[in-house]
Amino acid sequence: MTLTGALLIGQNTVTRPETFQALNAATGETLDTAFSCATADDVRTACTLADEAFDTFRATTPEARAQFLDCIADEIEALGPTLLDRAHAETGLPLPRLTGERGRTMGQLRMFARELRAGRCLDARIDEALPDRKPMARADLRQIRIGVGPVAVFGASNFPLAFSVAGSDTASAFAAGCPVVVKAHPAHPGTSELVGRAIQSAVQKCGLPEGTFSLVGGPDYALGAELVKHPAIMAVGYTGSRAGGLALSQIAAARPVPVPVYAEMSSINPVYLLPEALKNSAESLGTAFIASLTMGAGQFCTNPGLILALSGPDLERFCQSAQEALKTAPAPTMLTQSIHASYDAGVEKLAGRRGVSLLGRGPKGDASSCQAAVFTTDAASFMQDPIMQHEIFGSCSLIVACPDLDTLLALTRSLEGQLTGTLHLEDGDIAVAQTLMPVLERKVGRILANAWPTGVEVCAAMVHGGPFPATTDPRSTSVGTAAIERFLRPVCYQDLPDALLPAGLRSTNPLGLPRQTDK
């Protein structure tokens, strides 16, 4: 497939005189193809088409939407190496990583297709009439969940496939019966166009209204603001910086009709090295920590940015092991020059905080590479300085030494909300872990044992969310089958004739949905 640089507005391709070009992440050189910058009118057109498509799209059967999701996955697969090569050039991510991410992207599309076929996500409930109940009869009450309306999705920088144009936000919105308008990330417009054309093709092949999907792009932040402001948009999916997520949330809240923004923003993912585990495995834990920290240049929202342990010789052995592993740690290319600059600025800022010491730096690499950095501090300094809790997007982490378990618990209570919390423990640490668990459950969306937080399995039980500032809504997840719940709302039907009920609530249950029934 040849890139054109066009916007994808419904089934139309639109070009504009104002253009921009992507950069090769590794070399900084300008890549081929000039990409059109969308105008405010383009955004309005895309949103209007989405609004016009909504009633038709949400009325499709779960099977029809499942076939649509499967078709998108097939169309992405058919792009072959063209997609991977372009994503590699625009992001600097290695081809094996991108191959895996493409598989994850197709896998989550097909996962939502299976969820639709199972019918559980629609949560059909029936309380049949009780006309003879005393002292008051009960009406016939039936409930099902329907799509909220058109959804705006913002492509993420660090996952050009799995959290971008056809990523989890888009897949779950489509599964809910919601048209999607995607704002492509300006760092990988070619990757976005290729995937966008795959979705556009699937819309046509499945006979869906053209407004089911549109793709707009451009480097201007005002474009995203226009998208969130549009009255047709009923929810927003976003993965990115805290500043960006908060800005979109403020715009959405200030609308005449406010809408939810499901923003995944900032997390340093505390890792607890409990006493027995640290005593018996300090060296191996130190090596594994650096491997997790430097994976993918640390450009994961679940990167282990904070290590917590009790002071003493065991923690010193861990630090020595980590320091040694840093000497040969990889220095991969970062996604963009601006992300690289922000990383360097964050490392410099942390190095200047009172009470912070440098444990070590990894190899420097070339100008666009991520030089890993690990710092140490004490619990008192950490709790007195909120800056130490700020996420540094890249391979940077802070090791905090606590004098005792009470301090460790107090520090945990002082933490901001996180995506993950990890416990490295052995049988002798269970009592300590039991004291931490109630606090961690209030602070994080996923608790791990004896693992590292990098890597998010796409499955029914996964939660990729957490209390603020990890996300703007701690009740939600952006990964796993429960992600669809963000874009559904319940509707109750009281005493309606069968012919007026949604198919899933009719007496004959033609869709074969699982239903909760109380007679």
Coordinates of C-alpha atoms in Angstrom, one line a residue:
M1 CA 0.0 0.0 0.0
T2 CA 1.4 3.4 -1.0
L3 CA 1.1 6.3 1.5
T4 CA -0.7 9.4 0.3
G5 CA -0.6 11.6 3.3
A6 CA -4.4 12.1 3.1
L7 CA -6.9 12.4 5.9
L8 CA -9.5 9.7 6.1
I9 CA -12.9 11.3 6.6
G10 CA -15.4 8.5 6.4
Q11 CA -14.8 6.8 3.1
N12 CA -13.2 9.9 1.6
T13 CA -9.5 10.8 1.4
V14 CA -8.9 14.5 1.9
T15 CA -5.7 16.5 1.2
R16 CA -4.9 19.9 2.5
P17 CA -2.2 22.5 1.5
E18 CA -0.7 22.6 4.9
T19 CA 1.4 19.5 5.5
F20 CA 4.0 18.0 7.9
Q21 CA 6.5 15.1 7.6
A22 CA 7.6 12.4 10.0
L23 CA 11.2 12.0 11.2
N24 CA 13.2 8.9 11.3
A25 CA 13.5 8.3 15.0
A26 CA 17.0 7.0 14.9
T27 CA 18.6 9.5 12.5
G28 CA 16.4 12.5 12.7
E29 CA 16.1 12.6 8.9
T30 CA 12.9 13.6 7.3
L31 CA 10.9 10.7 5.9
D32 CA 9.0 10.6 2.6
T33 CA 5.4 11.6 2.2
A34 CA 3.9 14.9 3.2
F35 CA 0.9 14.5 5.5
S36 CA -2.1 16.8 5.4
C37 CA -2.8 18.9 8.5
A38 CA -6.5 18.6 9.3
T39 CA -8.5 21.8 9.7
A40 CA -11.3 22.5 12.2
D41 CA -13.8 21.9 9.4
D42 CA -12.3 18.5 8.8
V43 CA -12.8 17.6 12.5
R44 CA -16.4 18.9 12.4
T45 CA -17.1 16.9 9.2
A46 CA -15.7 13.7 10.8
C47 CA -17.7 14.2 14.0
T48 CA -20.9 14.9 12.1
L49 CA -20.5 11.7 10.0
A50 CA -19.9 9.8 13.2
D51 CA -23.0 11.2 14.7
E52 CA -25.0 10.3 11.6
A53 CA -23.6 6.8 11.7
F54 CA -24.2 6.1 15.4
D55 CA -27.8 4.9 15.4
T56 CA -27.2 2.6 12.5
F57 CA -24.0 1.2 13.8
R58 CA -25.2 0.7 17.4
A59 CA -28.2 -1.2 16.0
T60 CA -26.0 -3.8 14.4
T61 CA -26.0 -7.2 16.0
P62 CA -23.1 -8.3 18.2
E63 CA -22.2 -10.8 15.5
A64 CA -22.0 -8.1 12.8
R65 CA -19.7 -6.0 15.0
A66 CA -17.6 -9.1 15.8
Q67 CA -17.2 -9.7 12.0
F68 CA -16.2 -6.1 11.6
L69 CA -13.5 -6.4 14.3
D70 CA -12.2 -9.7 12.8
C71 CA -12.1 -8.0 9.4
I72 CA -10.0 -5.1 10.7
A73 CA -7.6 -7.6 12.1
D74 CA -7.4 -9.4 8.8
E75 CA -6.8 -6.1 6.9
I76 CA -4.0 -5.2 9.3
E77 CA -2.4 -8.6 8.9
A78 CA -2.6 -8.2 5.1
L79 CA -0.4 -5.0 5.3
G80 CA 2.5 -7.3 6.0
P81 CA 6.0 -5.9 6.3
T82 CA 5.0 -2.5 4.9
L83 CA 3.4 -1.6 8.2
L84 CA 6.3 -2.9 10.3
D85 CA 8.9 -1.2 8.2
R86 CA 7.2 2.2 8.4
A87 CA 6.5 1.9 12.2
H88 CA 10.2 1.0 12.7
A89 CA 11.3 4.1 10.8
E90 CA 8.9 6.4 12.6
T91 CA 9.5 5.1 16.1
G92 CA 12.9 3.4 16.2
L93 CA 11.3 0.4 17.9
P94 CA 12.9 -2.9 16.8
L95 CA 11.1 -5.1 14.3
P96 CA 10.6 -8.0 16.7
R97 CA 8.9 -5.7 19.2
L98 CA 6.7 -4.3 16.5
T99 CA 5.9 -7.7 15.2
G100 CA 4.7 -8.6 18.7
E101 CA 2.7 -5.4 19.0
R102 CA 1.0 -6.0 15.7
G103 CA 0.0 -9.5 17.0
R104 CA -1.3 -7.9 20.2
T105 CA -3.3 -5.4 18.2
M106 CA -4.9 -8.1 16.1
G107 CA -5.4 -10.2 19.1
Q108 CA -7.3 -7.6 21.1
L109 CA -9.6 -6.9 18.1
R110 CA -10.4 -10.6 17.9
M111 CA -10.7 -10.8 21.7
F112 CA -13.5 -8.2 21.6
A113 CA -15.1 -10.1 18.7
R114 CA -15.2 -13.2 21.0
E115 CA -16.6 -11.1 23.8
L116 CA -19.4 -9.8 21.6
R117 CA -20.3 -13.4 20.5
A118 CA -20.4 -14.4 24.1
G119 CA -22.9 -11.6 24.7
R120 CA -21.9 -11.0 28.4
C121 CA -20.8 -7.4 27.9
L122 CA -24.3 -6.3 27.1
D123 CA -25.4 -7.3 30.6
A124 CA -29.0 -8.1 29.7
R125 CA -31.3 -8.2 32.7
I126 CA -35.0 -9.0 33.0
D127 CA -37.4 -8.5 36.0
E128 CA -40.7 -9.8 34.7
A129 CA -43.9 -8.2 35.7
L130 CA -45.5 -9.2 39.0
P131 CA -49.1 -8.0 38.6
D132 CA -50.4 -9.8 41.7
R133 CA -47.7 -8.6 44.1
K134 CA -49.0 -6.9 47.2
P135 CA -49.2 -4.2 48.2
M136 CA -48.0 -3.0 44.9
A137 CA -47.6 -4.7 41.5
R138 CA -44.3 -4.7 39.7
A139 CA -43.9 -3.5 36.1
D140 CA -42.0 -5.6 33.5
L141 CA -38.5 -4.1 33.7
R142 CA -35.7 -4.9 31.2
Q143 CA -32.2 -3.5 31.0
I144 CA -29.4 -3.7 28.4
R145 CA -26.3 -1.6 27.7
I146 CA -25.9 0.4 24.6
G147 CA -23.1 2.5 23.1
V148 CA -22.6 6.0 24.5
G149 CA -22.1 7.6 21.2
P150 CA -19.2 8.7 19.0
V151 CA -15.8 8.3 20.7
A152 CA -12.6 10.4 20.2
V153 CA -9.4 8.4 20.4
F154 CA -5.9 9.9 20.6
G155 CA -3.0 7.7 19.3
A156 CA -0.2 7.1 21.8
S157 CA 3.4 7.7 21.1
N158 CA 4.9 4.6 22.7
F159 CA 2.5 2.0 21.2
P160 CA 2.1 3.0 17.5
L161 CA -0.2 0.0 17.0
A162 CA -1.7 -1.4 20.2
F163 CA -2.6 1.9 21.7
S164 CA -3.1 3.9 18.5
V165 CA -5.4 4.0 15.5
A166 CA -6.8 0.4 15.9
G167 CA -5.7 0.0 19.5
S168 CA -7.6 -1.0 22.6
D169 CA -9.6 2.2 22.8
T170 CA -10.8 2.0 19.2
A171 CA -11.5 -1.8 19.4
S172 CA -13.5 -1.5 22.6
A173 CA -15.5 1.5 21.3
F174 CA -16.3 -0.4 18.1
A175 CA -17.3 -3.4 20.1
A176 CA -19.7 -1.2 22.1
G177 CA -21.3 0.1 18.9
C178 CA -19.6 3.5 18.9
P179 CA -18.2 5.2 15.8
V180 CA -14.6 6.5 16.3
V181 CA -12.8 9.6 15.2
V182 CA -9.0 9.1 15.8
K183 CA -6.5 11.8 16.2
A184 CA -3.3 10.3 14.8
H185 CA -0.1 10.8 16.8
P186 CA 2.1 13.2 14.8
A187 CA 5.2 11.2 15.4
H188 CA 4.0 8.2 13.3
P189 CA 1.5 9.5 10.7
G190 CA 2.5 6.9 8.1
T191 CA 1.9 4.0 10.4
S192 CA -1.5 5.7 11.3
E193 CA -2.5 6.1 7.7
L194 CA -1.7 2.4 6.9
V195 CA -3.8 1.2 9.8
G196 CA -6.5 3.8 9.2
R197 CA -6.9 2.5 5.6
A198 CA -7.2 -1.0 6.9
I199 CA -10.1 0.1 9.1
Q200 CA -11.6 2.1 6.3
S201 CA -11.5 -0.9 4.1
A202 CA -13.2 -3.1 6.8
V203 CA -16.0 -0.5 7.1
Q204 CA -16.7 -0.8 3.4
K205 CA -16.4 -4.5 3.2
C206 CA -18.8 -4.9 6.2
G207 CA -21.4 -2.5 4.7
L208 CA -21.2 -0.1 7.7
P209 CA -22.0 3.6 7.5
E210 CA -19.0 5.6 6.4
G211 CA -19.0 7.7 9.6
T212 CA -18.1 4.6 11.6
F213 CA -14.5 5.7 11.4
S214 CA -12.4 8.7 10.5
L215 CA -8.7 9.6 10.9
V216 CA -7.5 13.2 11.3
G217 CA -4.0 14.3 11.9
G218 CA -1.6 17.2 12.3
P219 CA 0.9 18.5 14.9
D220 CA -1.3 21.3 16.2
Y221 CA -2.7 20.7 19.7
A222 CA -5.7 22.8 18.8
L223 CA -6.9 20.0 16.6
G224 CA -7.3 17.7 19.6
A225 CA -9.2 20.4 21.5
E226 CA -11.6 20.9 18.5
L227 CA -12.3 17.1 18.5
V228 CA -13.0 17.0 22.3
K229 CA -15.2 20.1 22.1
H230 CA -17.5 18.8 19.4
P231 CA -21.0 18.1 20.7
A232 CA -21.2 14.7 18.9
I233 CA -18.3 13.3 20.9
M234 CA -19.6 11.4 23.9
A235 CA -16.3 10.0 25.4
V236 CA -12.6 10.3 24.9
G237 CA -9.8 7.7 25.1
Y238 CA -6.3 9.0 25.6
T239 CA -2.8 7.6 26.5
G240 CA -0.1 10.1 27.1
S241 CA 1.3 12.8 29.4
R242 CA -0.4 14.0 32.6
A243 CA -0.4 17.6 31.1
G244 CA -2.1 16.4 28.0
G245 CA -4.7 14.3 29.8
L246 CA -5.6 17.0 32.2
A247 CA -5.9 19.6 29.4
L248 CA -8.3 17.3 27.5
S249 CA -10.3 16.6 30.7
Q250 CA -10.7 20.3 31.4
I251 CA -12.0 20.9 27.9
A252 CA -14.4 18.0 28.2
A253 CA -15.6 19.2 31.6
A254 CA -16.2 22.8 30.3
R255 CA -18.5 21.7 27.5
P256 CA -22.2 22.5 27.7
V257 CA -22.7 18.7 28.0
P258 CA -19.6 17.4 29.8
V259 CA -18.2 14.0 28.7
P260 CA -15.8 11.5 30.3
V261 CA -12.2 11.5 29.3
Y262 CA -10.5 8.1 30.0
A263 CA -6.9 9.2 30.2
E264 CA -4.0 7.0 31.1
M265 CA -1.3 9.5 32.2
S266 CA 1.3 9.0 34.8
S267 CA 2.7 6.2 36.9
I268 CA 6.0 5.2 38.6
N269 CA 4.9 1.7 39.5
P270 CA 6.4 1.1 43.0
V271 CA 8.3 -2.2 43.4
Y272 CA 8.7 -3.6 47.0
L273 CA 11.7 -5.7 47.8
L274 CA 10.5 -7.4 51.0
P275 CA 13.1 -8.5 53.6
E276 CA 13.3 -12.2 53.0
A277 CA 13.2 -12.0 49.2
L278 CA 15.9 -9.3 49.3
K279 CA 18.0 -11.3 51.7
N280 CA 17.9 -14.4 49.5
S281 CA 17.9 -12.9 46.0
A282 CA 19.5 -9.4 46.1
E283 CA 21.9 -10.0 43.3
S284 CA 19.4 -11.6 40.9
L285 CA 16.8 -9.0 41.7
G286 CA 19.2 -6.2 40.9
T287 CA 20.0 -7.7 37.5
A288 CA 16.3 -8.3 36.7
F289 CA 15.5 -4.8 37.7
I290 CA 17.8 -3.2 35.2
A291 CA 16.6 -5.6 32.5
S292 CA 13.0 -4.4 33.1
L293 CA 14.0 -0.8 33.5
T294 CA 15.8 -0.6 30.2
M295 CA 13.4 -2.6 28.1
G296 CA 12.3 -0.5 25.2
A297 CA 14.2 2.5 26.5
G298 CA 11.9 2.5 29.5
Q299 CA 9.1 3.9 27.3
F300 CA 6.3 1.8 29.0
C301 CA 3.6 3.2 31.3
T302 CA 4.4 0.2 33.6
N303 CA 8.1 0.9 33.9
P304 CA 9.5 0.3 37.4
G305 CA 10.3 3.9 38.3
L306 CA 10.4 3.4 42.1
I307 CA 12.1 0.7 44.2
L308 CA 11.3 0.5 47.9
A309 CA 13.2 -1.6 50.5
L310 CA 14.5 -1.6 54.0
S311 CA 18.0 -0.1 54.6
G312 CA 20.8 -2.5 55.2
P313 CA 23.4 -4.7 53.7
D314 CA 20.9 -6.6 51.6
L315 CA 19.7 -3.4 49.9
E316 CA 23.4 -2.5 49.3
R317 CA 23.9 -5.9 47.6
F318 CA 20.9 -5.2 45.4
C319 CA 22.3 -1.7 44.5
Q320 CA 25.7 -3.1 43.7
S321 CA 24.1 -5.7 41.4
A322 CA 22.0 -3.1 39.7
Q323 CA 25.0 -0.8 39.3
E324 CA 27.0 -3.6 37.7
A325 CA 24.1 -4.5 35.3
L326 CA 23.8 -0.8 34.3
K327 CA 27.3 -0.9 32.8
T328 CA 26.1 -3.2 29.9
A329 CA 22.5 -2.1 29.8
P330 CA 21.1 -1.3 26.3
A331 CA 20.7 2.3 25.2
P332 CA 17.9 2.0 22.6
T333 CA 16.6 4.8 20.4
M334 CA 13.8 6.9 22.0
L335 CA 10.6 7.4 20.2
T336 CA 11.0 11.1 19.3
Q337 CA 13.5 13.9 19.8
S338 CA 11.1 15.7 22.1
I339 CA 10.7 12.6 24.3
H340 CA 14.5 12.3 24.4
A341 CA 14.8 15.9 25.4
S342 CA 12.2 15.5 28.1
Y343 CA 13.9 12.5 29.5
D344 CA 17.2 14.2 29.7
A345 CA 15.6 17.2 31.4
G346 CA 13.8 14.9 33.9
V347 CA 17.0 13.1 34.8
E348 CA 18.8 16.3 35.3
K349 CA 16.0 17.6 37.5
L350 CA 15.9 14.5 39.7
A351 CA 19.7 14.6 40.1
G352 CA 19.5 18.1 41.5
R353 CA 16.9 17.2 44.3
R354 CA 18.2 17.4 47.9
G355 CA 18.9 13.9 49.3
V356 CA 19.2 12.3 45.9
S357 CA 22.4 10.5 44.8
L358 CA 23.3 8.9 41.5
L359 CA 23.8 5.2 41.7
G360 CA 24.9 4.8 38.1
R361 CA 24.3 5.6 34.4
G362 CA 24.1 3.1 31.5
P363 CA 26.1 3.4 28.3
K364 CA 25.5 6.7 26.5
G365 CA 24.8 5.6 22.9
D366 CA 24.1 8.0 20.1
A367 CA 22.3 11.4 20.3
S368 CA 18.8 9.9 20.3
S369 CA 19.5 7.0 22.6
C370 CA 18.2 6.6 26.2
Q371 CA 21.1 6.5 28.7
A372 CA 19.7 4.7 31.7
A373 CA 19.9 6.3 35.1
V374 CA 19.3 5.0 38.6
F375 CA 19.3 7.2 41.7
T376 CA 19.0 6.5 45.4
T377 CA 17.5 8.5 48.3
D378 CA 16.1 8.0 51.8
A379 CA 12.4 7.7 52.8
A380 CA 12.4 11.1 54.7
S381 CA 13.7 13.0 51.7
F382 CA 11.3 11.2 49.3
M383 CA 8.2 12.0 51.5
Q384 CA 9.2 15.7 51.8
D385 CA 9.7 16.3 48.0
P386 CA 6.7 15.6 45.7
I387 CA 9.0 16.1 42.7
M388 CA 10.5 12.7 43.4
Q389 CA 7.1 11.1 42.6
H390 CA 7.0 12.6 39.1
E391 CA 7.2 10.2 36.2
I392 CA 10.3 10.4 34.0
F393 CA 9.4 8.7 30.8
G394 CA 12.3 6.5 30.0
S395 CA 14.9 4.2 31.7
C396 CA 15.1 6.2 35.0
S397 CA 14.3 4.9 38.5
L398 CA 14.7 5.9 42.1
I399 CA 15.7 3.5 44.9
V400 CA 14.3 4.6 48.3
A401 CA 15.8 3.1 51.5
C402 CA 13.4 2.9 54.4
P403 CA 14.6 2.6 58.0
D404 CA 11.8 0.3 59.2
L405 CA 8.5 -1.2 58.1
D406 CA 6.4 1.6 59.7
T407 CA 8.2 4.1 57.5
L408 CA 7.7 1.8 54.4
L409 CA 4.0 1.7 55.2
A410 CA 3.8 5.5 55.7
L411 CA 5.6 6.1 52.5
T412 CA 3.2 3.9 50.6
R413 CA 0.3 5.9 52.0
S414 CA 1.9 9.1 50.7
L415 CA 2.1 7.8 47.1
E416 CA 0.0 9.0 44.3
G417 CA -2.2 6.6 42.4
Q418 CA -0.4 4.0 40.2
L419 CA -1.0 1.5 37.5
T420 CA 0.9 -1.2 39.3
G421 CA 2.4 -2.2 42.6
T422 CA 4.8 -5.1 42.8
L423 CA 5.7 -7.3 45.8
H424 CA 8.9 -9.4 45.7
L425 CA 8.4 -11.7 48.6
E426 CA 9.0 -15.2 50.1
D427 CA 6.9 -17.1 52.6
G428 CA 8.6 -15.3 55.5
D429 CA 7.4 -11.9 54.0
I430 CA 3.6 -12.8 54.0
A431 CA 2.9 -10.9 57.3
V432 CA 4.6 -7.8 55.9
A433 CA 2.8 -8.1 52.7
Q434 CA -0.5 -8.4 54.5
T435 CA 0.0 -5.0 56.1
L436 CA 0.8 -3.5 52.7
M437 CA -2.1 -5.0 50.8
P438 CA -4.9 -2.8 52.0
V439 CA -2.9 0.3 51.2
L440 CA -1.8 -1.0 47.8
E441 CA -5.4 -1.9 46.9
R442 CA -6.3 1.8 47.4
K443 CA -3.3 3.0 45.4
V444 CA -2.9 0.8 42.3
G445 CA -4.9 -1.0 39.6
R446 CA -2.8 -4.2 39.4
I447 CA -0.8 -5.9 42.2
L448 CA 2.0 -8.3 41.1
A449 CA 4.0 -10.8 43.0
N450 CA 7.6 -11.9 42.1
A451 CA 7.5 -10.4 38.6
W452 CA 8.3 -7.0 37.0
P453 CA 5.5 -4.7 35.9
T454 CA 6.6 -4.2 32.3
G455 CA 4.3 -6.1 30.0
V456 CA 0.5 -6.1 30.1
E457 CA -1.4 -9.3 29.2
V458 CA -4.5 -8.7 27.0
C459 CA -7.2 -10.9 28.7
A460 CA -10.4 -10.7 30.5
A461 CA -9.0 -10.2 34.0
M462 CA -6.4 -7.5 33.2
V463 CA -6.7 -4.1 34.7
H464 CA -4.6 -1.3 33.1
G465 CA -5.8 1.6 35.1
G466 CA -5.6 3.0 38.6
P467 CA -6.3 6.0 40.8
F468 CA -5.3 9.5 39.7
P469 CA -2.9 10.4 38.2
A470 CA -2.5 6.9 36.7
T471 CA -5.8 7.5 35.1
T472 CA -8.7 10.0 35.3
D473 CA -11.2 7.3 36.2
P474 CA -10.0 4.6 38.6
R475 CA -13.1 2.5 37.8
S476 CA -11.9 1.8 34.3
T477 CA -9.3 -0.2 32.4
S478 CA -7.9 0.4 28.9
V479 CA -6.8 -3.2 28.4
G480 CA -8.8 -6.4 28.7
T481 CA -12.5 -7.1 27.9
A482 CA -13.7 -4.8 30.7
A483 CA -12.4 -1.9 28.6
I484 CA -15.7 -2.0 26.7
E485 CA -17.5 -0.8 29.8
R486 CA -16.2 2.7 29.3
F487 CA -18.2 3.1 26.2
L488 CA -21.5 1.5 27.2
R489 CA -24.4 2.8 29.3
P490 CA -27.5 1.0 30.7
V491 CA -31.0 1.7 29.4
C492 CA -34.1 0.3 31.2
Y493 CA -37.3 -0.5 29.3
Q494 CA -40.5 -0.6 31.4
D495 CA -43.6 -2.4 30.1
L496 CA -42.7 -1.9 26.5
P497 CA -44.3 -4.0 23.8
D498 CA -42.0 -6.8 22.6
A499 CA -41.7 -5.2 19.1
L500 CA -40.2 -2.0 20.6
L501 CA -37.6 -3.8 22.7
P502 CA -34.0 -4.3 21.6
A503 CA -33.6 -7.7 20.1
G504 CA -31.6 -8.9 23.1
L505 CA -34.5 -8.2 25.5
R506 CA -37.3 -9.7 23.5
S507 CA -39.2 -12.7 24.7
T508 CA -37.7 -14.9 22.0
N509 CA -34.2 -13.7 22.6
P510 CA -33.2 -13.9 18.9
L511 CA -29.6 -13.0 19.7
G512 CA -29.2 -15.8 22.2
L513 CA -27.8 -13.4 24.8
P514 CA -27.1 -14.6 28.3
R515 CA -29.7 -12.9 30.5
Q516 CA -30.1 -12.3 34.2
T517 CA -33.8 -13.1 34.9
D518 CA -35.9 -12.7 38.0
K519 CA -39.5 -14.0 37.5

